[in-house]
Amino acid sequence: MNAIQPVLSVVPPGAHVTLKQSVEPQWDSCDGIRSTYGWDEATVNVDFTGGGSVPTTVSYVQAAMRGLGWTFDGSIAQGTWAWHKKLAEGGQASAQLLGGPGVEPPGWTLQATAPPATHPSSGC
């Protein structure tokens, strides 16, 4: 969680934050079978509106994420941009910026996830 928590600060100037959320890993199984129980990913989300045009918003987020040690992977689909970051424990965190004009509801979501340090859930 510590590696991805700073992503919550990546909000363009003038944007209005509508949600900030941190979800700690939970001991879980998606299918209820005892052998598939393990830890879920840690997740942080920040939702915001405003922040300028699409190029301005993406450019701001890209620069801020780079400053936090994330590598930009590019646009993976219309309205979706991706990053990754190697973690000290050896895993890899990922992040996505979703949104822009024409998205319902309007606005942006920046989400980052990190795998559990040990015993991930399986079977999903």
Tab-separated table of N, CA and C in Angstrom:
chain	number	residue	atom	x	y	z
A	1	MET	N	0.831	-1.191	0.000
A	1	MET	CA	0.000	0.000	0.000
A	1	MET	C	0.878	1.258	0.000
A	2	ASN	N	1.993	1.217	0.735
A	2	ASN	CA	2.859	2.398	0.821
A	2	ASN	C	3.403	2.806	-0.538
A	3	ALA	N	3.639	1.847	-1.426
A	3	ALA	CA	4.211	2.154	-2.735
A	3	ALA	C	3.225	2.861	-3.657
A	4	ILE	N	1.933	2.633	-3.464
A	4	ILE	CA	0.946	3.222	-4.373
A	4	ILE	C	0.170	4.380	-3.752
A	5	GLN	N	0.233	4.550	-2.459
A	5	GLN	CA	-0.505	5.621	-1.770
A	5	GLN	C	-0.229	7.018	-2.349
A	6	PRO	N	1.019	7.357	-2.738
A	6	PRO	CA	1.270	8.697	-3.279
A	6	PRO	C	0.483	9.028	-4.555
A	7	VAL	N	-0.024	8.019	-5.254
A	7	VAL	CA	-0.821	8.262	-6.464
A	7	VAL	C	-2.055	9.103	-6.135
A	8	LEU	N	-2.539	9.034	-4.908
A	8	LEU	CA	-3.708	9.822	-4.519
A	8	LEU	C	-3.458	11.325	-4.602
A	9	SER	N	-2.204	11.741	-4.661
A	9	SER	CA	-1.871	13.167	-4.745
A	9	SER	C	-1.823	13.679	-6.180
A	10	VAL	N	-1.967	12.794	-7.150
A	10	VAL	CA	-1.814	13.173	-8.560
A	10	VAL	C	-3.150	13.692	-9.098
A	11	VAL	N	-3.408	14.966	-8.842
A	11	VAL	CA	-4.625	15.633	-9.287
A	11	VAL	C	-4.217	16.966	-9.901
A	12	PRO	N	-4.625	17.230	-11.143
A	12	PRO	CA	-4.238	18.483	-11.798
A	12	PRO	C	-4.744	19.718	-11.039
A	13	PRO	N	-4.017	20.816	-11.138
A	13	PRO	CA	-4.477	22.063	-10.525
A	13	PRO	C	-5.849	22.451	-11.075
A	14	GLY	N	-6.716	22.889	-10.205
A	14	GLY	CA	-8.048	23.319	-10.615
A	14	GLY	C	-9.063	22.188	-10.709
A	15	ALA	N	-8.624	20.958	-10.575
A	15	ALA	CA	-9.556	19.826	-10.616
A	15	ALA	C	-10.277	19.705	-9.277
A	16	HIS	N	-11.459	19.128	-9.318
A	16	HIS	CA	-12.251	18.911	-8.118
A	16	HIS	C	-12.266	17.417	-7.813
A	17	VAL	N	-11.710	17.037	-6.664
A	17	VAL	CA	-11.664	15.629	-6.261
A	17	VAL	C	-13.049	15.217	-5.764
A	18	THR	N	-13.578	14.133	-6.352
A	18	THR	CA	-14.886	13.618	-5.951
A	18	THR	C	-14.777	12.343	-5.123
A	19	LEU	N	-13.605	11.690	-5.146
A	19	LEU	CA	-13.403	10.468	-4.359
A	19	LEU	C	-11.917	10.210	-4.191
A	20	LYS	N	-11.513	9.874	-2.980
A	20	LYS	CA	-10.175	9.334	-2.697
A	20	LYS	C	-10.403	8.083	-1.875
A	21	GLN	N	-9.835	6.972	-2.344
A	21	GLN	CA	-10.108	5.706	-1.692
A	21	GLN	C	-8.860	4.841	-1.659
A	22	SER	N	-8.606	4.228	-0.520
A	22	SER	CA	-7.533	3.247	-0.361
A	22	SER	C	-8.158	1.954	0.130
A	23	VAL	N	-7.846	0.859	-0.557
A	23	VAL	CA	-8.400	-0.436	-0.181
A	23	VAL	C	-7.243	-1.370	0.143
A	24	GLU	N	-7.121	-1.711	1.422
A	24	GLU	CA	-6.075	-2.623	1.873
A	24	GLU	C	-6.345	-4.031	1.329
A	25	PRO	N	-5.315	-4.830	1.159
A	25	PRO	CA	-5.529	-6.216	0.741
A	25	PRO	C	-6.419	-6.963	1.748
A	26	GLN	N	-7.305	-7.784	1.220
A	26	GLN	CA	-8.203	-8.589	2.046
A	26	GLN	C	-7.929	-10.070	1.789
A	27	TRP	N	-8.043	-10.889	2.826
A	27	TRP	CA	-7.936	-12.336	2.674
A	27	TRP	C	-9.222	-12.791	2.007
A	28	ASP	N	-9.126	-13.383	0.807
A	28	ASP	CA	-10.319	-13.594	0.001
A	28	ASP	C	-10.129	-14.759	-0.956
A	29	SER	N	-11.231	-15.205	-1.495
A	29	SER	CA	-11.248	-16.185	-2.571
A	29	SER	C	-12.418	-15.832	-3.469
A	30	CYS	N	-12.188	-15.745	-4.763
A	30	CYS	CA	-13.284	-15.359	-5.647
A	30	CYS	C	-14.244	-16.522	-5.907
A	31	ASP	N	-13.808	-17.752	-5.631
A	31	ASP	CA	-14.677	-18.897	-5.914
A	31	ASP	C	-15.067	-19.681	-4.658
A	32	GLY	N	-14.571	-19.263	-3.487
A	32	GLY	CA	-14.946	-19.896	-2.233
A	32	GLY	C	-14.272	-21.225	-1.942
A	33	ILE	N	-13.399	-21.665	-2.811
A	33	ILE	CA	-12.700	-22.925	-2.590
A	33	ILE	C	-11.510	-22.657	-1.671
A	34	ARG	N	-11.385	-23.474	-0.644
A	34	ARG	CA	-10.374	-23.246	0.397
A	34	ARG	C	-8.962	-23.071	-0.172
A	35	SER	N	-8.594	-23.860	-1.163
A	35	SER	CA	-7.230	-23.815	-1.703
A	35	SER	C	-6.929	-22.557	-2.515
A	36	THR	N	-7.938	-21.761	-2.837
A	36	THR	CA	-7.705	-20.553	-3.645
A	36	THR	C	-7.665	-19.280	-2.805
A	37	TYR	N	-7.853	-19.405	-1.488
A	37	TYR	CA	-7.803	-18.213	-0.637
A	37	TYR	C	-6.403	-17.603	-0.637
A	38	GLY	N	-6.356	-16.284	-0.542
A	38	GLY	CA	-5.102	-15.549	-0.490
A	38	GLY	C	-5.410	-14.069	-0.359
A	39	TRP	N	-4.391	-13.251	-0.531
A	39	TRP	CA	-4.540	-11.801	-0.393
A	39	TRP	C	-4.894	-11.167	-1.729
A	40	ASP	N	-5.864	-10.227	-1.707
A	40	ASP	CA	-6.197	-9.412	-2.875
A	40	ASP	C	-5.119	-8.350	-3.071
A	41	GLU	N	-5.183	-7.660	-4.185
A	41	GLU	CA	-4.277	-6.543	-4.441
A	41	GLU	C	-4.637	-5.347	-3.563
A	42	ALA	N	-3.640	-4.531	-3.239
A	42	ALA	CA	-3.874	-3.224	-2.626
A	42	ALA	C	-4.287	-2.284	-3.753
A	43	THR	N	-5.238	-1.392	-3.493
A	43	THR	CA	-5.751	-0.503	-4.538
A	43	THR	C	-5.967	0.895	-3.974
A	44	VAL	N	-5.619	1.900	-4.780
A	44	VAL	CA	-5.982	3.283	-4.475
A	44	VAL	C	-6.675	3.869	-5.698
A	45	ASN	N	-7.666	4.717	-5.443
A	45	ASN	CA	-8.405	5.408	-6.509
A	45	ASN	C	-8.544	6.870	-6.149
A	46	VAL	N	-8.393	7.715	-7.134
A	46	VAL	CA	-8.764	9.114	-6.980
A	46	VAL	C	-9.595	9.487	-8.210
A	47	ASP	N	-10.796	9.997	-7.962
A	47	ASP	CA	-11.686	10.458	-9.031
A	47	ASP	C	-11.724	11.977	-8.970
A	48	PHE	N	-11.722	12.599	-10.158
A	48	PHE	CA	-11.782	14.054	-10.192
A	48	PHE	C	-12.453	14.527	-11.470
A	49	THR	N	-12.947	15.757	-11.420
A	49	THR	CA	-13.502	16.424	-12.590
A	49	THR	C	-12.674	17.669	-12.841
A	50	GLY	N	-12.717	18.157	-14.064
A	50	GLY	CA	-11.943	19.347	-14.419
A	50	GLY	C	-10.485	18.990	-14.624
A	51	GLY	N	-9.633	19.990	-14.514
A	51	GLY	CA	-8.204	19.774	-14.702
A	51	GLY	C	-7.713	20.157	-16.076
A	52	GLY	N	-8.613	20.666	-16.928
A	52	GLY	CA	-8.196	21.109	-18.251
A	52	GLY	C	-8.583	20.137	-19.347
A	53	SER	N	-8.029	20.382	-20.509
A	53	SER	CA	-8.300	19.547	-21.675
A	53	SER	C	-7.698	18.155	-21.483
A	54	VAL	N	-8.045	17.246	-22.377
A	54	VAL	CA	-7.474	15.902	-22.304
A	54	VAL	C	-5.952	15.950	-22.379
A	55	PRO	N	-5.356	16.628	-23.385
A	55	PRO	CA	-3.886	16.668	-23.430
A	55	PRO	C	-3.259	17.292	-22.180
A	56	THR	N	-3.885	18.338	-21.648
A	56	THR	CA	-3.360	18.991	-20.447
A	56	THR	C	-3.423	18.057	-19.248
A	57	THR	N	-4.555	17.392	-19.073
A	57	THR	CA	-4.733	16.484	-17.941
A	57	THR	C	-3.769	15.305	-18.033
A	58	VAL	N	-3.693	14.681	-19.202
A	58	VAL	CA	-2.809	13.524	-19.373
A	58	VAL	C	-1.355	13.940	-19.175
A	59	SER	N	-0.973	15.091	-19.705
A	59	SER	CA	0.397	15.577	-19.557
A	59	SER	C	0.733	15.825	-18.088
A	60	TYR	N	-0.188	16.425	-17.343
A	60	TYR	CA	0.045	16.674	-15.931
A	60	TYR	C	0.208	15.358	-15.170
A	61	VAL	N	-0.713	14.427	-15.397
A	61	VAL	CA	-0.662	13.140	-14.697
A	61	VAL	C	0.611	12.389	-15.074
A	62	GLN	N	0.959	12.426	-16.349
A	62	GLN	CA	2.178	11.738	-16.804
A	62	GLN	C	3.418	12.281	-16.083
A	63	ALA	N	3.544	13.596	-15.992
A	63	ALA	CA	4.702	14.206	-15.323
A	63	ALA	C	4.704	13.901	-13.820
A	64	ALA	N	3.534	13.978	-13.195
A	64	ALA	CA	3.452	13.711	-11.756
A	64	ALA	C	3.777	12.244	-11.446
A	65	MET	N	3.278	11.342	-12.272
A	65	MET	CA	3.562	9.921	-12.061
A	65	MET	C	5.060	9.640	-12.260
A	66	ARG	N	5.662	10.254	-13.267
A	66	ARG	CA	7.103	10.095	-13.491
A	66	ARG	C	7.872	10.558	-12.256
A	67	GLY	N	7.435	11.659	-11.663
A	67	GLY	CA	8.069	12.166	-10.451
A	67	GLY	C	7.951	11.219	-9.267
A	68	LEU	N	6.960	10.344	-9.315
A	68	LEU	CA	6.765	9.350	-8.249
A	68	LEU	C	7.423	8.011	-8.588
A	69	GLY	N	8.151	7.975	-9.721
A	69	GLY	CA	8.883	6.763	-10.079
A	69	GLY	C	8.147	5.788	-10.977
A	70	TRP	N	7.042	6.220	-11.575
A	70	TRP	CA	6.268	5.364	-12.469
A	70	TRP	C	6.736	5.525	-13.912
A	71	THR	N	6.650	4.454	-14.698
A	71	THR	CA	7.007	4.448	-16.114
A	71	THR	C	5.725	4.461	-16.939
A	72	PHE	N	5.653	5.396	-17.885
A	72	PHE	CA	4.472	5.543	-18.740
A	72	PHE	C	4.477	4.467	-19.817
A	73	ASP	N	3.374	3.722	-19.919
A	73	ASP	CA	3.240	2.670	-20.921
A	73	ASP	C	2.477	3.144	-22.160
A	74	GLY	N	1.889	4.327	-22.090
A	74	GLY	CA	1.167	4.875	-23.236
A	74	GLY	C	-0.335	4.703	-23.106
A	75	SER	N	-1.007	5.030	-24.196
A	75	SER	CA	-2.453	4.877	-24.271
A	75	SER	C	-2.749	3.445	-24.689
A	76	ILE	N	-3.490	2.718	-23.851
A	76	ILE	CA	-3.771	1.322	-24.168
A	76	ILE	C	-5.148	1.145	-24.806
A	77	ALA	N	-5.960	2.185	-24.798
A	77	ALA	CA	-7.265	2.216	-25.450
A	77	ALA	C	-7.729	3.662	-25.421
A	78	GLN	N	-8.745	3.981	-26.209
A	78	GLN	CA	-9.243	5.345	-26.187
A	78	GLN	C	-9.737	5.679	-24.783
A	79	GLY	N	-9.219	6.754	-24.220
A	79	GLY	CA	-9.608	7.172	-22.882
A	79	GLY	C	-8.948	6.399	-21.755
A	80	THR	N	-7.863	5.649	-22.061
A	80	THR	CA	-7.164	4.874	-21.031
A	80	THR	C	-5.659	4.981	-21.225
A	81	TRP	N	-4.959	5.438	-20.184
A	81	TRP	CA	-3.503	5.557	-20.209
A	81	TRP	C	-2.955	4.718	-19.068
A	82	ALA	N	-1.761	4.119	-19.261
A	82	ALA	CA	-1.250	3.156	-18.280
A	82	ALA	C	0.188	3.460	-17.866
A	83	TRP	N	0.529	3.035	-16.632
A	83	TRP	CA	1.863	3.149	-16.058
A	83	TRP	C	2.186	1.863	-15.309
A	84	HIS	N	3.466	1.648	-15.034
A	84	HIS	CA	3.886	0.553	-14.159
A	84	HIS	C	5.049	1.037	-13.299
A	85	LYS	N	5.260	0.323	-12.194
A	85	LYS	CA	6.343	0.671	-11.271
A	85	LYS	C	6.860	-0.609	-10.628
A	86	LYS	N	8.171	-0.798	-10.676
A	86	LYS	CA	8.772	-1.944	-9.993
A	86	LYS	C	8.774	-1.667	-8.496
A	87	LEU	N	8.410	-2.674	-7.736
A	87	LEU	CA	8.331	-2.536	-6.290
A	87	LEU	C	9.575	-3.094	-5.616
A	88	ALA	N	9.899	-2.566	-4.458
A	88	ALA	CA	11.082	-3.006	-3.718
A	88	ALA	C	11.022	-4.496	-3.396
A	89	GLU	N	9.808	-5.026	-3.209
A	89	GLU	CA	9.641	-6.441	-2.878
A	89	GLU	C	9.805	-7.348	-4.095
A	90	GLY	N	9.972	-6.740	-5.283
A	90	GLY	CA	10.156	-7.523	-6.498
A	90	GLY	C	8.951	-7.603	-7.402
A	91	GLY	N	7.787	-7.208	-6.944
A	91	GLY	CA	6.592	-7.229	-7.778
A	91	GLY	C	6.503	-5.993	-8.649
A	92	GLN	N	5.387	-5.839	-9.307
A	92	GLN	CA	5.165	-4.678	-10.159
A	92	GLN	C	3.772	-4.124	-9.915
A	93	ALA	N	3.687	-2.826	-9.639
A	93	ALA	CA	2.418	-2.135	-9.489
A	93	ALA	C	1.989	-1.613	-10.853
A	94	SER	N	0.704	-1.414	-11.024
A	94	SER	CA	0.199	-0.847	-12.276
A	94	SER	C	-0.787	0.259	-11.953
A	95	ALA	N	-0.932	1.181	-12.891
A	95	ALA	CA	-1.866	2.294	-12.725
A	95	ALA	C	-2.511	2.607	-14.066
A	96	GLN	N	-3.741	3.109	-13.988
A	96	GLN	CA	-4.461	3.518	-15.185
A	96	GLN	C	-5.197	4.816	-14.916
A	97	LEU	N	-5.156	5.697	-15.912
A	97	LEU	CA	-5.972	6.901	-15.928
A	97	LEU	C	-7.079	6.646	-16.931
A	98	LEU	N	-8.315	6.789	-16.481
A	98	LEU	CA	-9.479	6.545	-17.323
A	98	LEU	C	-10.330	7.802	-17.377
A	99	GLY	N	-10.834	8.123	-18.546
A	99	GLY	CA	-11.776	9.227	-18.616
A	99	GLY	C	-11.564	10.134	-19.799
A	100	GLY	N	-12.039	11.362	-19.601
A	100	GLY	CA	-11.999	12.351	-20.658
A	100	GLY	C	-13.394	12.658	-21.161
A	101	PRO	N	-13.494	13.478	-22.198
A	101	PRO	CA	-14.795	13.857	-22.742
A	101	PRO	C	-15.591	12.641	-23.220
A	102	GLY	N	-16.888	12.694	-23.042
A	102	GLY	CA	-17.758	11.634	-23.514
A	102	GLY	C	-17.881	10.453	-22.583
A	103	VAL	N	-17.178	10.483	-21.468
A	103	VAL	CA	-17.246	9.388	-20.510
A	103	VAL	C	-18.435	9.632	-19.580
A	104	GLU	N	-19.167	8.594	-19.284
A	104	GLU	CA	-20.293	8.697	-18.349
A	104	GLU	C	-20.008	7.842	-17.125
A	105	PRO	N	-20.044	8.346	-15.927
A	105	PRO	CA	-20.214	9.762	-15.627
A	105	PRO	C	-18.978	10.552	-16.041
A	106	PRO	N	-19.137	11.858	-16.285
A	106	PRO	CA	-18.003	12.662	-16.747
A	106	PRO	C	-16.915	12.755	-15.687
A	107	GLY	N	-15.679	12.860	-16.125
A	107	GLY	CA	-14.574	13.016	-15.196
A	107	GLY	C	-13.471	12.011	-15.450
A	108	TRP	N	-12.613	11.884	-14.465
A	108	TRP	CA	-11.410	11.063	-14.564
A	108	TRP	C	-11.299	10.147	-13.357
A	109	THR	N	-10.697	8.984	-13.556
A	109	THR	CA	-10.347	8.075	-12.472
A	109	THR	C	-8.891	7.677	-12.655
A	110	LEU	N	-8.096	7.828	-11.602
A	110	LEU	CA	-6.726	7.329	-11.589
A	110	LEU	C	-6.693	6.235	-10.539
A	111	GLN	N	-6.359	5.029	-10.975
A	111	GLN	CA	-6.341	3.874	-10.081
A	111	GLN	C	-4.978	3.206	-10.148
A	112	ALA	N	-4.458	2.827	-8.993
A	112	ALA	CA	-3.202	2.078	-8.924
A	112	ALA	C	-3.424	0.827	-8.084
A	113	THR	N	-2.789	-0.268	-8.505
A	113	THR	CA	-2.876	-1.521	-7.765
A	113	THR	C	-1.481	-2.100	-7.571
A	114	ALA	N	-1.314	-2.815	-6.475
A	114	ALA	CA	-0.056	-3.493	-6.195
A	114	ALA	C	-0.377	-4.907	-5.725
A	115	PRO	N	0.385	-5.876	-6.188
A	115	PRO	CA	0.130	-7.254	-5.767
A	115	PRO	C	0.466	-7.437	-4.297
A	116	PRO	N	-0.125	-8.435	-3.657
A	116	PRO	CA	0.214	-8.689	-2.254
A	116	PRO	C	1.677	-9.138	-2.127
A	117	ALA	N	2.254	-8.840	-0.982
A	117	ALA	CA	3.653	-9.213	-0.750
A	117	ALA	C	3.827	-10.720	-0.638
A	118	THR	N	2.761	-11.399	-0.246
A	118	THR	CA	2.844	-12.854	-0.085
A	118	THR	C	1.480	-13.487	-0.302
A	119	HIS	N	1.453	-14.689	-0.719
A	119	HIS	CA	0.276	-15.539	-0.867
A	119	HIS	C	-0.932	-14.856	-1.541
A	120	PRO	N	-0.839	-14.564	-2.854
A	120	PRO	CA	-1.985	-13.981	-3.553
A	120	PRO	C	-3.115	-14.988	-3.715
A	121	SER	N	-4.336	-14.496	-3.791
A	121	SER	CA	-5.467	-15.389	-4.049
A	121	SER	C	-5.291	-15.974	-5.451
A	122	SER	N	-5.896	-17.124	-5.697
A	122	SER	CA	-5.748	-17.784	-7.006
A	122	SER	C	-7.080	-18.390	-7.413
A	123	GLY	N	-7.136	-18.893	-8.634
A	123	GLY	CA	-8.325	-19.570	-9.110
A	123	GLY	C	-9.372	-18.682	-9.731
A	124	CYS	N	-9.077	-17.399	-9.867
A	124	CYS	CA	-10.077	-16.476	-10.425
A	124	CYS	C	-9.998	-16.428	-11.939
